[in-house]
Tab-separated table of C-alpha atoms (C1' of nucleotides) in Angstrom:
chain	number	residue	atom	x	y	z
A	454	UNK	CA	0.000	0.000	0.000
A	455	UNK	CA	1.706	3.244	-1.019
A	456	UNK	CA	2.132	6.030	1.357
A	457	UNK	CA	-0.964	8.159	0.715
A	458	UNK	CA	-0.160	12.062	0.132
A	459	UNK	CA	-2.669	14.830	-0.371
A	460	UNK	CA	-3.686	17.475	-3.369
A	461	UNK	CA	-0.204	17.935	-3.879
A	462	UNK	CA	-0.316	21.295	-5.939
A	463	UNK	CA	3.405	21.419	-6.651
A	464	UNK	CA	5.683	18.612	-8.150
A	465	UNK	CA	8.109	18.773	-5.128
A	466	UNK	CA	5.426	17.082	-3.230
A	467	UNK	CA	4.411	14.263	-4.615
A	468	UNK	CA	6.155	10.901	-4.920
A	469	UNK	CA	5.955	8.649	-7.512
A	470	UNK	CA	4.083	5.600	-6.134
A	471	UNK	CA	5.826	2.085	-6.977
A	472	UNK	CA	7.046	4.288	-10.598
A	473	UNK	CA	9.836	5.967	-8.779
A	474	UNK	CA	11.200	2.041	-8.625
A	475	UNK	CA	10.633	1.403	-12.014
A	476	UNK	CA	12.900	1.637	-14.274
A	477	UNK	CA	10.497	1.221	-16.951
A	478	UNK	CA	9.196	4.613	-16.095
A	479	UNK	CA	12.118	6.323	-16.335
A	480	UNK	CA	12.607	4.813	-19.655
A	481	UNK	CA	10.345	5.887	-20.941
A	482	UNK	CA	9.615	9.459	-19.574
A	483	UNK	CA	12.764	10.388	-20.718
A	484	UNK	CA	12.342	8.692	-24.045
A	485	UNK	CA	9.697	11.766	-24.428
A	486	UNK	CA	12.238	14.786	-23.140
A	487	UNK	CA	15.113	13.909	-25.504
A	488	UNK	CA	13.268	13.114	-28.348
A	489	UNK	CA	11.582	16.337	-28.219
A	490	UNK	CA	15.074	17.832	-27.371
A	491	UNK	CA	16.615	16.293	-30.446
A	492	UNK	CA	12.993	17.301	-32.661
A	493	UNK	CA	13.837	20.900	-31.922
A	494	UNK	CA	17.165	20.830	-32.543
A	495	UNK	CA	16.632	19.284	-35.452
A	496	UNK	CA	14.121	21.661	-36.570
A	497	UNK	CA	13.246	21.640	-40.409
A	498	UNK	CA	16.073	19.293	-40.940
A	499	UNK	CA	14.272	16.889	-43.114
A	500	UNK	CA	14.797	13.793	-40.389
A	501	UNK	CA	12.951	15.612	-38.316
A	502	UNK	CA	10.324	14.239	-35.684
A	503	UNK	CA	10.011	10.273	-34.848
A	504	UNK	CA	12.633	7.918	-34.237
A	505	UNK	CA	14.090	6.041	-37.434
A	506	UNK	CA	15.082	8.475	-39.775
A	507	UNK	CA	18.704	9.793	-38.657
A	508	UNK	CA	19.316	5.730	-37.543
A	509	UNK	CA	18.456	5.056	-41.039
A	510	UNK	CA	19.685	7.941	-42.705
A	511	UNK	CA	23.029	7.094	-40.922
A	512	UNK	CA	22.846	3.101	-41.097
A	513	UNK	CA	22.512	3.559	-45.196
A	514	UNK	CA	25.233	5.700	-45.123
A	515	UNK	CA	27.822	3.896	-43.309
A	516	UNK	CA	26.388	0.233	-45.299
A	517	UNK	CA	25.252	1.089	-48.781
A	518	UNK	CA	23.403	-1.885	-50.025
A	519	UNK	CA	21.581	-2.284	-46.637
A	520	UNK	CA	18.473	-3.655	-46.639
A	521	UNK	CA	14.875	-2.264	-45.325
A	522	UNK	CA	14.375	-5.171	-43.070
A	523	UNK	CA	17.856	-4.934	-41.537
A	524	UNK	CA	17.323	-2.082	-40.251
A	525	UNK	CA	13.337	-2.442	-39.308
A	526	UNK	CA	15.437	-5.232	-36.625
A	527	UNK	CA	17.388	-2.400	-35.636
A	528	UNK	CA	14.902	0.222	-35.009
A	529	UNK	CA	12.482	-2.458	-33.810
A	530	UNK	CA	9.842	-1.759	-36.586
A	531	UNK	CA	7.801	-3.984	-38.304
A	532	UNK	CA	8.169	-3.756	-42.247
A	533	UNK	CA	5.394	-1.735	-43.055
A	534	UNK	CA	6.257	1.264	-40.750
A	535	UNK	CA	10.136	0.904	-42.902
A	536	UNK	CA	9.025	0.717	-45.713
A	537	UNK	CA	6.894	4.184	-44.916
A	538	UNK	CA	9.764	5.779	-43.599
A	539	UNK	CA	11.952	4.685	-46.402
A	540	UNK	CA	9.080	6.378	-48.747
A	541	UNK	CA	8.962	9.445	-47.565
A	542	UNK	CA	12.918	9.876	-47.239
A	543	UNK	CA	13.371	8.553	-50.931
A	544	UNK	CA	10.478	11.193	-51.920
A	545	UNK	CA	13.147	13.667	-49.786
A	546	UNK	CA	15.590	12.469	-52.002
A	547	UNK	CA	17.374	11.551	-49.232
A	548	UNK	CA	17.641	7.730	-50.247
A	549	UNK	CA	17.695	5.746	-53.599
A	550	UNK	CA	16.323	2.076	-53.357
A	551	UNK	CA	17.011	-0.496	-56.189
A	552	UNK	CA	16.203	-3.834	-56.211
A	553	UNK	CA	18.909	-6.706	-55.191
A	554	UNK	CA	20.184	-8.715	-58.379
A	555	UNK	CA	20.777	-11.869	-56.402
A	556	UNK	CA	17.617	-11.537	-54.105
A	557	UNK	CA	14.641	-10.050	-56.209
A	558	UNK	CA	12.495	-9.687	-53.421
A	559	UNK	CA	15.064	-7.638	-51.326
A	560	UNK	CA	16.153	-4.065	-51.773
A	561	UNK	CA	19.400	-2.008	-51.386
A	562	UNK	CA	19.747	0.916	-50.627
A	563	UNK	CA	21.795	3.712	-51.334
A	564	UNK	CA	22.487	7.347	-50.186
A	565	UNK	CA	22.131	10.622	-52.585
A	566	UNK	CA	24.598	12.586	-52.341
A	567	UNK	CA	22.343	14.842	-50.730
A	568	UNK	CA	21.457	12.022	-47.891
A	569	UNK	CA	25.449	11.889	-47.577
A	570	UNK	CA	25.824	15.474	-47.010
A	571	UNK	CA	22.930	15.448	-44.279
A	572	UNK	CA	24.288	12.345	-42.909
A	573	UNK	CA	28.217	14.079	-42.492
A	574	UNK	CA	26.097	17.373	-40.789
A	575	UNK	CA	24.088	15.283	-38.995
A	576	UNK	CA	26.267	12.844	-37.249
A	577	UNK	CA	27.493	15.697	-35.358
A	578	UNK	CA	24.340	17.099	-33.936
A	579	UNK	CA	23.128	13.564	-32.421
A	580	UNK	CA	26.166	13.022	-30.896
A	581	UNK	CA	26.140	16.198	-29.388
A	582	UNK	CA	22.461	16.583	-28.579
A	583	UNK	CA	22.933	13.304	-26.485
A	584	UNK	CA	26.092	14.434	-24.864
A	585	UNK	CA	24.439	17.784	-24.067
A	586	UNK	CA	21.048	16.687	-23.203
A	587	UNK	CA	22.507	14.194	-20.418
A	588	UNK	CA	25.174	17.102	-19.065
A	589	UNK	CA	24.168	16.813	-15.820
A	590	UNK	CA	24.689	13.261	-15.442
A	591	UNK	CA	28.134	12.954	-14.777
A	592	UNK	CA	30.182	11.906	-18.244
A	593	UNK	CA	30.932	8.832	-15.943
A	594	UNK	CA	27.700	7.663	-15.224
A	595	UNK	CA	26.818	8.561	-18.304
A	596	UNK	CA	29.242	5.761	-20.026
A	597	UNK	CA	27.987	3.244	-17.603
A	598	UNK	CA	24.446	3.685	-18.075
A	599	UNK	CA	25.299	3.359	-22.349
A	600	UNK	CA	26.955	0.176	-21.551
A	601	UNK	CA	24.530	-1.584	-19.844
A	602	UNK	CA	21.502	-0.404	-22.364
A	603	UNK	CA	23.700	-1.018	-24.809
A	604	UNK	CA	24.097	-4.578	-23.751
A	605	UNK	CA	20.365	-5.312	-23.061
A	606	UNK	CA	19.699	-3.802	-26.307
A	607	UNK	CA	22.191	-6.167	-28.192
A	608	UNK	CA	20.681	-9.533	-26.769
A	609	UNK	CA	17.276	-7.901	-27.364
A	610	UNK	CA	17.913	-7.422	-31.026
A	611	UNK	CA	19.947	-10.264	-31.297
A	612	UNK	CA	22.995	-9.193	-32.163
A	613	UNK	CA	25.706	-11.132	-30.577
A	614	UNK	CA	28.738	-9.017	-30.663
A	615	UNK	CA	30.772	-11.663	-31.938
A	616	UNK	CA	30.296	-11.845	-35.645
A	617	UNK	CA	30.313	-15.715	-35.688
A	618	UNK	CA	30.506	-16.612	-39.908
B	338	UNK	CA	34.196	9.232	-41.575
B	339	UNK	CA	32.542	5.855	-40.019
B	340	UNK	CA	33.798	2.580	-40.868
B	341	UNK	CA	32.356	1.565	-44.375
B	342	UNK	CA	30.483	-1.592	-44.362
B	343	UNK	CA	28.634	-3.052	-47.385
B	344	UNK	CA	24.880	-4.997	-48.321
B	345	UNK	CA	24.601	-6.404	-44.660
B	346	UNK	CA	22.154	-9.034	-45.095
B	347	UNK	CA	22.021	-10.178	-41.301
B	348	UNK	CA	22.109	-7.913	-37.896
B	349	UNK	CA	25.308	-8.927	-36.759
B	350	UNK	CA	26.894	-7.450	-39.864
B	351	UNK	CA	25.917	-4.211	-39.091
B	352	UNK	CA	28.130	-1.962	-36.719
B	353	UNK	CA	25.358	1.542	-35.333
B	354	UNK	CA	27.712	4.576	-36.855
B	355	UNK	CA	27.936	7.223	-34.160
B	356	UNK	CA	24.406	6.021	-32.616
B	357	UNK	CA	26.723	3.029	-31.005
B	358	UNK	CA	27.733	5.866	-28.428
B	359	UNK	CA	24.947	7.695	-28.284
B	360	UNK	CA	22.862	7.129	-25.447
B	361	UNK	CA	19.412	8.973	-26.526
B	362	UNK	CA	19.261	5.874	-29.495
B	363	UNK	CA	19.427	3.141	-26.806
B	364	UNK	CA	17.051	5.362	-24.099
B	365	UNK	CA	14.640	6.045	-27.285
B	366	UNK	CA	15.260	2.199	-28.916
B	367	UNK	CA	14.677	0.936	-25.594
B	368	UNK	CA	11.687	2.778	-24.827
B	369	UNK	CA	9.550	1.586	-27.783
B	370	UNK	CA	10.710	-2.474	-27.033
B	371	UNK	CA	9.753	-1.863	-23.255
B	372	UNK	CA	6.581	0.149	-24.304
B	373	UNK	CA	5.465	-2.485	-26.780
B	374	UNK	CA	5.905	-5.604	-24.112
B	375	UNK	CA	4.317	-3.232	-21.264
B	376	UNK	CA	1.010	-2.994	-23.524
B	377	UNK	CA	0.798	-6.531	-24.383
B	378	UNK	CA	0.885	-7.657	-20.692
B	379	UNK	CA	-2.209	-4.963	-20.007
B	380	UNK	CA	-4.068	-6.188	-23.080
B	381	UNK	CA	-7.755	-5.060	-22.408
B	382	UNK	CA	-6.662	-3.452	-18.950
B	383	UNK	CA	-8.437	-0.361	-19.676
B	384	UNK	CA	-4.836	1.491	-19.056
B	385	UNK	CA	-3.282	0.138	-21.938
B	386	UNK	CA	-1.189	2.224	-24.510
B	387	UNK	CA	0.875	5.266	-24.672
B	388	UNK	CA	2.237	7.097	-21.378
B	389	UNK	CA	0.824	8.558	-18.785
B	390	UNK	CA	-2.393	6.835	-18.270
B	391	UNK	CA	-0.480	4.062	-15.742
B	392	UNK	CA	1.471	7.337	-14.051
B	393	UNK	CA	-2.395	9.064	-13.798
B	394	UNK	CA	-3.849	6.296	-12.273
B	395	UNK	CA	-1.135	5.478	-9.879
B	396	UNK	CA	-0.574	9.285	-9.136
B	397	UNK	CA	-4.181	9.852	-8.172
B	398	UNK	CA	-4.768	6.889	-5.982
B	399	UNK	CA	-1.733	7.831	-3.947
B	400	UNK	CA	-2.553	11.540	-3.672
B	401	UNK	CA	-5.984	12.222	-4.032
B	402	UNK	CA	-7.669	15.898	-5.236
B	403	UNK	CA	-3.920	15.857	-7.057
B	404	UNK	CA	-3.871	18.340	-9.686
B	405	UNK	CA	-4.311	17.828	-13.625
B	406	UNK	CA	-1.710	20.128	-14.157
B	407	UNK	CA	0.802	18.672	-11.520
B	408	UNK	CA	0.472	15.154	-13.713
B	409	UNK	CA	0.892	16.856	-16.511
B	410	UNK	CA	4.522	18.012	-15.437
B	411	UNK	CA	5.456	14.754	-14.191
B	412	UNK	CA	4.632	13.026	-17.261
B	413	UNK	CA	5.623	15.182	-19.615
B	414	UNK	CA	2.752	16.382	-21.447
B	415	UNK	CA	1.132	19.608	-22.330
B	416	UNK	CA	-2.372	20.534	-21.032
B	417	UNK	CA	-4.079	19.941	-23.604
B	418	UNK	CA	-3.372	16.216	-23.679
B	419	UNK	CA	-3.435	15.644	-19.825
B	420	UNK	CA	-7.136	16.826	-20.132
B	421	UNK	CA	-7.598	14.316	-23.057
B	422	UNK	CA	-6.074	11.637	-21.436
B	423	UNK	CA	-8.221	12.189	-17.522
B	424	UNK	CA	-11.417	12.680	-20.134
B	425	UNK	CA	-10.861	9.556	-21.141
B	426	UNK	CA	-10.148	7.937	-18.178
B	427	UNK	CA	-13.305	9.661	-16.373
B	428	UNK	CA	-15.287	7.876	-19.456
B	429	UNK	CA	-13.692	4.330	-18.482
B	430	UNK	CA	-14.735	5.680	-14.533
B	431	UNK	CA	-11.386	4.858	-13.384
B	432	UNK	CA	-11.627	8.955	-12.259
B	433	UNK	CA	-13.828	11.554	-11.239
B	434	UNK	CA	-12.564	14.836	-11.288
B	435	UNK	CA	-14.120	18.168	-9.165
B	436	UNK	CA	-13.881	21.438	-8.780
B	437	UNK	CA	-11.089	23.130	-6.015
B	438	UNK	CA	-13.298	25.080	-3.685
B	439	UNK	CA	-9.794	27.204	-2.880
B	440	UNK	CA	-9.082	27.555	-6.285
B	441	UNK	CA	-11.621	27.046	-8.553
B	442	UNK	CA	-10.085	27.276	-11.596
B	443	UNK	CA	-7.817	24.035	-10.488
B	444	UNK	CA	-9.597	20.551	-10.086
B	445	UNK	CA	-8.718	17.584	-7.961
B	446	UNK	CA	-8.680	14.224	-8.744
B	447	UNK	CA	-9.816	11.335	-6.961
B	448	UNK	CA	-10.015	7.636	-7.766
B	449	UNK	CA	-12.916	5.711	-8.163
B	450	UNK	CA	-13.927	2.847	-6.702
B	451	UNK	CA	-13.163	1.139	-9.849
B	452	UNK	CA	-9.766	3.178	-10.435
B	453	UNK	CA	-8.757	2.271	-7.077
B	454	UNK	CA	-9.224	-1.637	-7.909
B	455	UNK	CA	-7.746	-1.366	-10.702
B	456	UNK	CA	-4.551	0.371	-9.349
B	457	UNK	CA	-4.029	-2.455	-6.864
B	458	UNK	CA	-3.936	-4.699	-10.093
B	459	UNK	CA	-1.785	-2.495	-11.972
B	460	UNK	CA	0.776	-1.879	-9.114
B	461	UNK	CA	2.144	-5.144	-9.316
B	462	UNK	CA	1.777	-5.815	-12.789
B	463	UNK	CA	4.529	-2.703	-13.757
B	464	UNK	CA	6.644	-3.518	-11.476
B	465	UNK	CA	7.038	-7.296	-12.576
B	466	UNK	CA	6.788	-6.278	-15.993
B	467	UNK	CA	9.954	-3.723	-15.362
B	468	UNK	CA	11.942	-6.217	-13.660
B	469	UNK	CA	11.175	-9.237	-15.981
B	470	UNK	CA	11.625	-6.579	-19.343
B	471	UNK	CA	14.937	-6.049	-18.165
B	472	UNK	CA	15.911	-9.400	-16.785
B	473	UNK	CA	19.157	-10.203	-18.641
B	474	UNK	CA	20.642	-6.769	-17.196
B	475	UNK	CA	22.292	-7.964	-13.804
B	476	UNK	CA	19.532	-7.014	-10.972
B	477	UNK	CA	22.607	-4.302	-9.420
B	478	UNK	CA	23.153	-2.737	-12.471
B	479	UNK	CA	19.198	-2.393	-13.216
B	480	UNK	CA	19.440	-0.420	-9.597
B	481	UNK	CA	22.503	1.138	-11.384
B	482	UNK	CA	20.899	3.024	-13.953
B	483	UNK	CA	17.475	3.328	-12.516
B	484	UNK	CA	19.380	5.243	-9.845
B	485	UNK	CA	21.178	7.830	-12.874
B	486	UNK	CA	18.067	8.272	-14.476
B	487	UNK	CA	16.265	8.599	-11.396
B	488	UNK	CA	18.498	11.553	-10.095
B	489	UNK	CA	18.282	12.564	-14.180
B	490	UNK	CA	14.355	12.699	-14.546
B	491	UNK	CA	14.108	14.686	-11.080
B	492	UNK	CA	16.463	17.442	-12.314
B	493	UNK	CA	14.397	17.983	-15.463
B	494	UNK	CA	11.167	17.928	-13.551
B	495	UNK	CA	12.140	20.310	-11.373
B	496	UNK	CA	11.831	17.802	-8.075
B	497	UNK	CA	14.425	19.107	-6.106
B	498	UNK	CA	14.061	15.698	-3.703
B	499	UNK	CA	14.607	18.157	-0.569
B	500	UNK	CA	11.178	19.415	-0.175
B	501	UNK	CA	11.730	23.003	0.978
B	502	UNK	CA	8.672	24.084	2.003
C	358	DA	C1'	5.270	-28.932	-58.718
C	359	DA	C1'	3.114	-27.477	-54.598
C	360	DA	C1'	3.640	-25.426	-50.048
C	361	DA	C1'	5.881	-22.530	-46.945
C	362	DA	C1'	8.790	-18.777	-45.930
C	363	DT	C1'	10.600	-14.165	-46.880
C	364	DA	C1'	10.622	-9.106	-48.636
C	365	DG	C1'	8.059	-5.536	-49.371
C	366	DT	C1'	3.512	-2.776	-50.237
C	367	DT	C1'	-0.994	-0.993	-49.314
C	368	DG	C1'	-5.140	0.315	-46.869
C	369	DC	C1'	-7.459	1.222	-42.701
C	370	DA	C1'	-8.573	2.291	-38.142
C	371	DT	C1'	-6.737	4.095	-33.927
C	372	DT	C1'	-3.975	7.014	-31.384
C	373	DT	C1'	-1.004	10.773	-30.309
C	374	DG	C1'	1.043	15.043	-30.277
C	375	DT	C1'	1.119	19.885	-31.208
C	376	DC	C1'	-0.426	24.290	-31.976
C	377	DC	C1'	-3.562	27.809	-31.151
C	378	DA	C1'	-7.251	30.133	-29.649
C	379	DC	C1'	-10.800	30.613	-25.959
C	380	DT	C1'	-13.019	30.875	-21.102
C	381	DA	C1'	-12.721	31.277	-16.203
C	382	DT	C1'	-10.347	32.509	-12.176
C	383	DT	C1'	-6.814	34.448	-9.427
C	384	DT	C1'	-2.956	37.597	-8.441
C	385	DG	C1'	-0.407	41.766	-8.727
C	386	DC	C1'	-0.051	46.411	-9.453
C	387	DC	C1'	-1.580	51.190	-9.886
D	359	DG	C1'	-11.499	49.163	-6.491
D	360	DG	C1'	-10.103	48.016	-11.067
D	361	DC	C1'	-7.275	46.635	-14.908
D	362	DA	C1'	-3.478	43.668	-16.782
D	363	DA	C1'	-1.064	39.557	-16.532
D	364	DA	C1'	-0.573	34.947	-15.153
D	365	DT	C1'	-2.617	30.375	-14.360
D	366	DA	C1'	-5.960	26.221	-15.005
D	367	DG	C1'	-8.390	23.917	-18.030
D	368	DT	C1'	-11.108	23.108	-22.697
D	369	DG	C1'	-11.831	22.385	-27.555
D	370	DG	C1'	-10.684	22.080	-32.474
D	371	DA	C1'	-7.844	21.175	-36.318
D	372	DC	C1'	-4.202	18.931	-38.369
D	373	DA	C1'	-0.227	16.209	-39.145
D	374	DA	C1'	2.124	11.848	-37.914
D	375	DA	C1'	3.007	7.489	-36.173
D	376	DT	C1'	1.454	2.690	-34.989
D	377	DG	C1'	-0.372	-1.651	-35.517
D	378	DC	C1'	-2.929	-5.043	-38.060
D	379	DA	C1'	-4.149	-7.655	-41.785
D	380	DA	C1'	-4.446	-8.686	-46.434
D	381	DC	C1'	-1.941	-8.892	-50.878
D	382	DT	C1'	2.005	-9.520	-54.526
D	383	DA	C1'	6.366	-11.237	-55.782
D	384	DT	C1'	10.212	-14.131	-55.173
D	385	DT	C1'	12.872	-17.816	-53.145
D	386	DT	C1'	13.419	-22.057	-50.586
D	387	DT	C1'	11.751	-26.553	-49.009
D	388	DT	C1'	10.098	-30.842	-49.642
DNA sequence: AAAAATAGTTGCATTTGTCCACTATTTGCC
DNA sequence: GGCAAATAGTGGACAAATGCAACTATTTTT
């Protein structure tokens, strides 16, 4: 049974109920703050709003010939949603898709040069925006925290870290 | 200028370009896998989907005549949607909202008998879910991190944790 | 040759978020 | 007292994102 508090009209006094253990919730609340951080400092950049688009602007970059579904796993979207967000960032002219010779069904795809260009200015600004955003964590902490998610997030999308073939 | 890798075909073949030390892509990667498994184990529940309804529900049970507003801070959202999101929840009669008598442009919040029963399900449901979610991270460093982010989330909310008044 | 699996596309319904303008109430200032 | 500014909440419009399921095309299995 939680500790019961009363019409708290400032934030200072309320506590957060079996949330402030949770580290779900703190995932996820600030999933919202610096993704909203990163929206406005990518304002009008044409990757814009939404995760996906600077991981796959960047992922084509760095791997031209990638394919959609590769990097649905990595984003954790289902196909449709890719292929969407591939859509609209070909119709950006952003990416260029062409089908695989060996694998009909698959696609690769490629960056324009203007995609390159956005990918060299935007590389930049994320890593920033991330460095900046978690400033007052100390740069420490910071490192300690990325590798442990980045950990969990390996085994969750299966990569293993040790390219076996 | 990242490593250049070509037509990956399988995850493990793919290295994340900058984003591989970034820590918003794992706190915003993260967030959708732990949002996504969250909602399936609440299928039905009448609190499932998107943010804040789980925080509202908790919030108000454990502080009743709490403030729209004050939620709103705590969860991130505008106005606009907090009153969206207790409208709906005062349709599903999980709340019932009234008028402050001190300041009657505010409104408190208060549970119903419903909401309340269906807190004391949800309570332990979240907190399993965020401990099973995030299982294969060692149970210390889960505490790790939760207690960074904790200590992160309070700064940006403005909860000083001393309550000075 | 047929069946199953894989890659991608499309449509649809639902939800969400954001922006902006609007009302009501309270507070502060002259 | 009275007017301006701040605060609490509402409502509408609009743009996106999400998830689901059905559909085509191609490859692999058997």
């Amino acid at each position: 049974m939680p500790k019961m508090m009363s019409k708290p009209t400032t934030i200072e006094h309320v506590n957060l109920d079996v949330l402030e253990d949770t580290l779900s919730f703190y995932i996820r609340t600030m999933n919202i703050a610096v993704s909203r951080d990163l929206d406005a400092r990518l304002d009008g950049c044409d990757v814009a709003r939404g995760t996906g688009k600077i991981t796959t602007l960047l992922l084509v970059d760095s791997h031209p010939g990638i394919r959609p579904s590769v990097i649905a796993q990595i984003i954790m979207k289902d196909r449709s949603a890719m292929g969407r967000l591939i859509e609209q960032m070909i119709e950006h002219d952003l990416l260029r898709r062409q089908t695989s010779a060996s694998e009909r069904r698959a696609q690769e795809l490629y960056v324009t040069p203007k995609g390159a260009e956005l990918a060299a200015v935007i590389r930049p600004i994320v890593t920033k925006q991330s460095k900046d955003f978690f400033s007052f964590i100390a740069e420490e902490e910071q490192a300690q925290v990325m590798d442990i998610l980045r950990r969990a997030y390996r085994k969750m999308v299966g990569m293993t870290g040790e390219k076996r073939c």
